Every structure is written in C-alpha cells, then in structure tokens.
Coordinates of C-alpha atoms and ligand atoms in Angstrom, one line a residue:
M1 CA -9.6 -23.6 -6.8
R2 CA -7.5 -23.1 -9.8
I3 CA -8.0 -19.7 -10.9
L4 CA -6.5 -16.4 -12.4
L5 CA -7.7 -12.8 -12.0
L6 CA -7.4 -10.6 -15.0
G7 CA -7.9 -6.9 -15.1
A8 CA -6.1 -3.5 -15.5
P9 CA -3.5 -2.3 -12.9
G10 CA -5.6 -0.9 -10.0
A11 CA -8.8 -3.0 -11.0
G12 CA -8.8 -4.6 -7.5
K13 CA -7.2 -7.9 -8.4
G14 CA -4.8 -7.8 -5.4
S15 CA -7.5 -6.7 -2.8
Q16 CA -10.0 -9.5 -4.0
A17 CA -7.2 -12.0 -4.1
K18 CA -6.4 -11.4 -0.4
M19 CA -10.1 -11.7 0.4
L20 CA -10.3 -15.1 -1.4
V21 CA -7.1 -16.3 0.4
E22 CA -8.7 -15.7 3.7
K23 CA -12.0 -17.3 2.8
Y24 CA -10.9 -20.3 0.8
K25 CA -7.3 -20.8 2.2
T26 CA -6.0 -21.0 -1.3
P27 CA -2.6 -19.2 -2.0
Q28 CA -2.4 -16.0 -4.1
I29 CA 0.5 -16.0 -6.4
S30 CA 1.3 -12.5 -7.8
T31 CA 4.2 -12.1 -10.1
G32 CA 4.3 -8.2 -9.2
D33 CA 4.7 -9.3 -5.4
L34 CA 7.3 -11.9 -6.4
L35 CA 9.2 -9.5 -8.5
R36 CA 9.0 -6.8 -5.7
A37 CA 10.3 -9.4 -3.3
A38 CA 13.4 -10.1 -5.6
V39 CA 13.9 -6.5 -5.9
A40 CA 13.9 -6.1 -2.0
E41 CA 16.3 -9.1 -1.6
G42 CA 18.6 -7.5 -4.4
T43 CA 18.8 -11.0 -6.4
E44 CA 19.9 -10.9 -10.0
I45 CA 16.4 -11.2 -11.1
G46 CA 15.4 -8.2 -8.9
K47 CA 18.3 -6.2 -10.3
Q48 CA 17.1 -6.8 -13.9
A49 CA 13.5 -6.2 -13.0
Q50 CA 13.7 -3.1 -11.1
K51 CA 14.2 -0.6 -14.0
L52 CA 11.5 -2.2 -16.1
I53 CA 9.0 -2.2 -13.0
D54 CA 9.8 1.6 -12.4
A55 CA 9.3 2.3 -16.1
G56 CA 6.0 0.6 -16.2
Q57 CA 7.2 -2.0 -18.7
L58 CA 6.7 -5.8 -18.7
V59 CA 9.6 -7.9 -17.5
P60 CA 10.7 -10.7 -19.8
D61 CA 8.4 -13.5 -20.3
A62 CA 11.3 -16.1 -19.4
M63 CA 11.8 -14.3 -16.0
V64 CA 8.2 -14.5 -14.7
L65 CA 7.6 -18.1 -16.1
G66 CA 10.6 -19.2 -14.2
M67 CA 9.2 -17.6 -11.0
I68 CA 5.7 -19.2 -11.7
K69 CA 7.2 -22.5 -12.4
D70 CA 8.9 -22.7 -9.0
R71 CA 6.2 -21.1 -7.0
L72 CA 3.5 -23.5 -8.4
Q73 CA 5.7 -26.4 -7.3
E74 CA 5.7 -25.2 -3.7
D75 CA 3.6 -27.5 -1.3
D76 CA 0.8 -25.0 -0.5
A77 CA -0.1 -24.8 -4.4
K78 CA -1.2 -28.4 -4.5
N79 CA -4.4 -27.4 -3.1
G80 CA -5.0 -24.7 -5.8
F81 CA -3.9 -21.1 -6.5
I82 CA -5.2 -17.8 -7.3
L83 CA -2.9 -16.2 -10.0
D84 CA -2.8 -12.4 -9.8
G85 CA -1.1 -10.4 -12.4
F86 CA -0.1 -13.3 -14.5
P87 CA -0.4 -14.1 -17.5
R88 CA -0.2 -10.6 -18.8
N89 CA 0.3 -11.7 -22.7
Q90 CA -0.6 -14.4 -25.0
A91 CA 2.9 -16.1 -24.8
Q92 CA 2.7 -16.2 -21.0
A93 CA -0.9 -17.6 -21.3
I94 CA 0.2 -20.3 -23.6
A95 CA 3.1 -21.3 -21.4
L96 CA 0.9 -21.3 -18.3
D97 CA -1.6 -23.8 -20.1
E98 CA 1.4 -26.1 -21.1
L99 CA 2.8 -25.9 -17.5
L100 CA -0.6 -26.7 -16.0
E101 CA -0.9 -29.6 -18.5
T102 CA 2.2 -31.2 -17.4
L103 CA 1.1 -30.8 -13.8
N104 CA -2.4 -32.2 -14.6
W105 CA -4.0 -29.1 -13.1
P106 CA -6.1 -27.4 -15.8
L107 CA -7.2 -23.9 -15.0
E108 CA -10.8 -23.7 -13.8
A109 CA -11.6 -19.9 -14.4
A110 CA -10.2 -16.7 -15.5
I111 CA -12.1 -13.9 -13.8
L112 CA -12.1 -10.5 -15.2
L113 CA -12.4 -7.5 -13.0
D114 CA -13.7 -4.9 -15.6
V115 CA -13.1 -1.2 -14.6
D116 CA -13.1 2.1 -16.5
N117 CA -9.5 3.0 -17.2
E118 CA -10.0 6.6 -16.6
K119 CA -11.0 5.9 -12.9
L120 CA -8.0 3.8 -12.6
V121 CA -5.4 6.4 -12.6
Q122 CA -7.3 8.1 -9.7
R123 CA -7.4 4.8 -7.8
I124 CA -3.9 3.8 -8.1
T125 CA -2.3 7.1 -7.2
A126 CA -4.4 7.1 -4.1
R127 CA -3.4 3.4 -3.0
E128 CA -1.2 2.3 -0.3
S129 CA -0.4 -1.0 1.1
C130 CA 0.9 -2.5 4.5
E131 CA 4.7 -3.5 4.0
D132 CA 4.1 -6.3 6.6
C133 CA 0.7 -7.9 5.8
G134 CA 0.1 -6.6 2.2
Q135 CA -3.4 -5.1 3.3
M136 CA -4.4 -2.6 0.7
Y137 CA -5.9 0.8 1.3
N138 CA -7.2 3.6 -0.9
L139 CA -6.6 7.0 0.8
I140 CA -10.0 8.4 -0.8
S141 CA -12.4 5.6 -0.5
S142 CA -11.0 3.3 2.3
P143 CA -8.2 5.1 4.2
P144 CA -6.8 3.5 7.4
V145 CA -8.0 4.9 10.7
N146 CA -4.5 6.1 11.5
E147 CA -2.5 7.7 8.7
G148 CA 0.3 5.5 7.6
I149 CA -0.5 2.7 9.9
C150 CA -2.2 -0.7 8.9
D151 CA -5.6 -1.2 10.8
K152 CA -5.0 -5.0 10.7
C153 CA -1.5 -5.4 12.0
G154 CA 0.0 -2.0 12.8
G155 CA 2.6 -2.2 10.1
K156 CA 3.7 0.6 8.1
L157 CA 1.8 2.0 4.9
I158 CA 3.8 2.3 1.7
H159 CA 3.0 3.9 -1.7
R160 CA 4.6 1.9 -4.5
A161 CA 7.2 3.7 -6.5
D162 CA 5.4 2.7 -9.7
D163 CA 2.2 4.0 -8.7
N164 CA 2.9 7.5 -10.1
E165 CA 0.8 9.1 -12.9
E166 CA 3.2 8.7 -15.7
T167 CA 4.0 5.1 -15.1
I168 CA 0.4 4.2 -14.6
R169 CA -0.6 5.5 -18.0
K170 CA 2.3 3.4 -19.5
R171 CA 1.0 0.4 -17.5
L172 CA -2.5 0.9 -18.8
D173 CA -1.3 1.2 -22.3
I174 CA 0.5 -2.0 -22.0
Y175 CA -2.6 -3.6 -20.5
V176 CA -4.8 -2.7 -23.4
E177 CA -2.1 -3.7 -25.9
Q178 CA -0.9 -7.0 -24.4
T179 CA -3.4 -8.0 -21.7
T180 CA -6.7 -7.5 -23.1
P181 CA -6.2 -10.2 -25.9
L182 CA -6.4 -12.7 -23.2
I183 CA -10.1 -11.9 -22.5
E184 CA -10.8 -13.5 -25.9
Y185 CA -8.1 -16.3 -25.1
Y186 CA -10.2 -17.5 -22.1
Q187 CA -13.6 -16.8 -23.7
Y188 CA -12.6 -19.2 -26.4
Q189 CA -11.6 -21.8 -23.7
H190 CA -15.1 -21.1 -22.1
K191 CA -13.2 -20.2 -18.9
L192 CA -14.1 -16.4 -18.9
F193 CA -16.2 -14.8 -16.1
K194 CA -16.7 -11.1 -16.1
I195 CA -17.3 -9.1 -13.0
D196 CA -18.1 -5.2 -12.9
G197 CA -15.3 -4.0 -10.7
M198 CA -16.4 -0.5 -10.1
G199 CA -18.7 -1.0 -7.2
E200 CA -18.4 -1.9 -3.4
I201 CA -15.6 -4.0 -2.6
E202 CA -17.8 -6.5 -0.6
R203 CA -20.3 -6.7 -3.4
I204 CA -17.6 -7.4 -5.9
F205 CA -16.3 -10.1 -3.6
D206 CA -19.8 -11.6 -3.3
S207 CA -19.9 -12.1 -7.2
M208 CA -16.4 -13.5 -6.9
C209 CA -17.5 -16.3 -4.4
K210 CA -20.6 -17.0 -6.5
I211 CA -18.4 -17.7 -9.4
V212 CA -15.7 -19.8 -7.6
E213 CA -18.4 -21.9 -5.9
N214 CA -20.4 -22.4 -9.0
Y215 CA -18.1 -22.7 -12.1
Ligands
AMP301 P1 1.7 -5.7 -10.6 O1 2.0 -5.6 -9.1 O2 0.9 -6.9 -11.0 O3 0.9 -4.4 -11.0 O4 3.0 -5.7 -11.3 C1 4.1 -4.7 -11.1 C2 5.0 -4.7 -12.2 O5 5.8 -6.0 -12.2 C3 4.5 -4.5 -13.6 O6 4.3 -3.3 -14.1 C4 5.6 -5.3 -14.5 O7 6.6 -4.5 -14.6 C5 6.0 -6.5 -13.6 N1 5.2 -7.6 -13.8 C6 4.4 -8.2 -12.9 N2 3.7 -9.3 -13.5 C7 4.2 -9.4 -14.6 C8 4.1 -10.4 -15.6 N3 3.2 -11.3 -15.6 N4 4.9 -10.2 -16.9 C9 5.6 -9.2 -16.9 N5 5.9 -8.2 -16.0 C10 5.2 -8.4 -15.0

C-alpha cells in the first residue's frame, strides 16, 4: 500500500491512518508527528520549526522533504506507507512524485477526507491524544473512560498547543490556499478518491478499506 491522506486539519487523517496501520501493518508517516518529535528532542530542525508550528504556518518545504526522504528509506517503508499531512502544497507534491519515481514506488492513491470547515474548529479544540501511543480522542464525541488517561495504554492525554481557535483558523486558511489545489493535482493523475469525513469513524474506515483493497 502506497497512499497519502489529504484533508484539512482535524478531518480525521491521523485517526484513520492509525486504524490503517493496525489493520494492514503499513507505517504511518506524518510530517506533523516527525516535526513534533524534533521539537521535543530539541534538534536544530525542531527549534526552527517550533515557532512556525505554534503560529499555524507551514515549515519550509526543504525541511519536510528532507525528513520524508530519510523516513521513506527506513526499512519498514519498503512494504508501503501511509503519508499523513504530506504533501501540503504543489511543490511538495511534485518533489514527492520525483522521489517516488527514483525509488520506483509510484503512489497508488490519494484519499481525501472531505469535512465541513466550520465543524473542524469545534472538532480540533476538543481533541486530545495519548503522549505514549498516539491514540486520539475527542472530548465531545469519543472521550476516554477516565479523564486525561488513555483507554488503550494508560498514558497521559495531551492537547496540542497549536490546537487553539486562533491557530486553527490560520491552519484552515493555509489548507484552503495551499493544500486544496492538490485535489485537482491528484484528480489529474487519476489517483484521487474522496470520502465523506463527517460520519461515524468506523463507517469512514470501512470506506477507506474498500478503497485500499480495490484501487
Ligand atoms: P499536522 O500534525 O499535520 O496538523 O501538522 C502540524 C504542523 O506541522 C502544521 O501546522 C505545520 O506547521 C507543520 N507541518 C506538518 N506537515 C507539514 C508539511 N507537509 N509542510 C509544512 N509544514 C508542515
């Protein structure tokens, strides 16, 4: 499986990617997660990225491209990958195509999770994730059994600093401006599949599985 997930922040890409990882044993590669790990480790990239992430801006293309290039060359990616949050603009999409061509691993599908932008602000401000296993929760629609504690592993639940209303609106604007042109980009390559991302998480996942098993 060599796919990428497209969709606005909060559309459910991370949650669906984690379910795909569990079912198909294919790694999720999230540039957001890679950047947050770099910030937590205090690397040079992390230091440069932090301010931009906190402001809801995109980090420079060269930075994420370097990370993706290294990550795709790790052993587990030989059996496929689920890209989440990358590419975010046309320059990244072109660079990804070039990279995959040199690796001889053409992308098979770009799956768009289509969600109403206004609902997203509500969804994102209510989300928390486990700092240990990454399991995601929504405090309104899918809260954990015990507040602040992961149902799956008992880890601590955290709320991302950039999941506040002001930053979310900025991230949504950037999504509309820079990422939505990729819908046409992948449509043109006949690789775009669209799913309504507003319903039940399990139903969305069923649609996702039908796509990855039939494209
Ligand atoms: P995410 O976890 O995908 O919502 O990403 C969180 C933040 O990381 C974004 O708001 C950007 O600041 C940065 N980021 C993640 N992926 C990319 C990317 N492909 N290009 C540029 N910036 C990114």
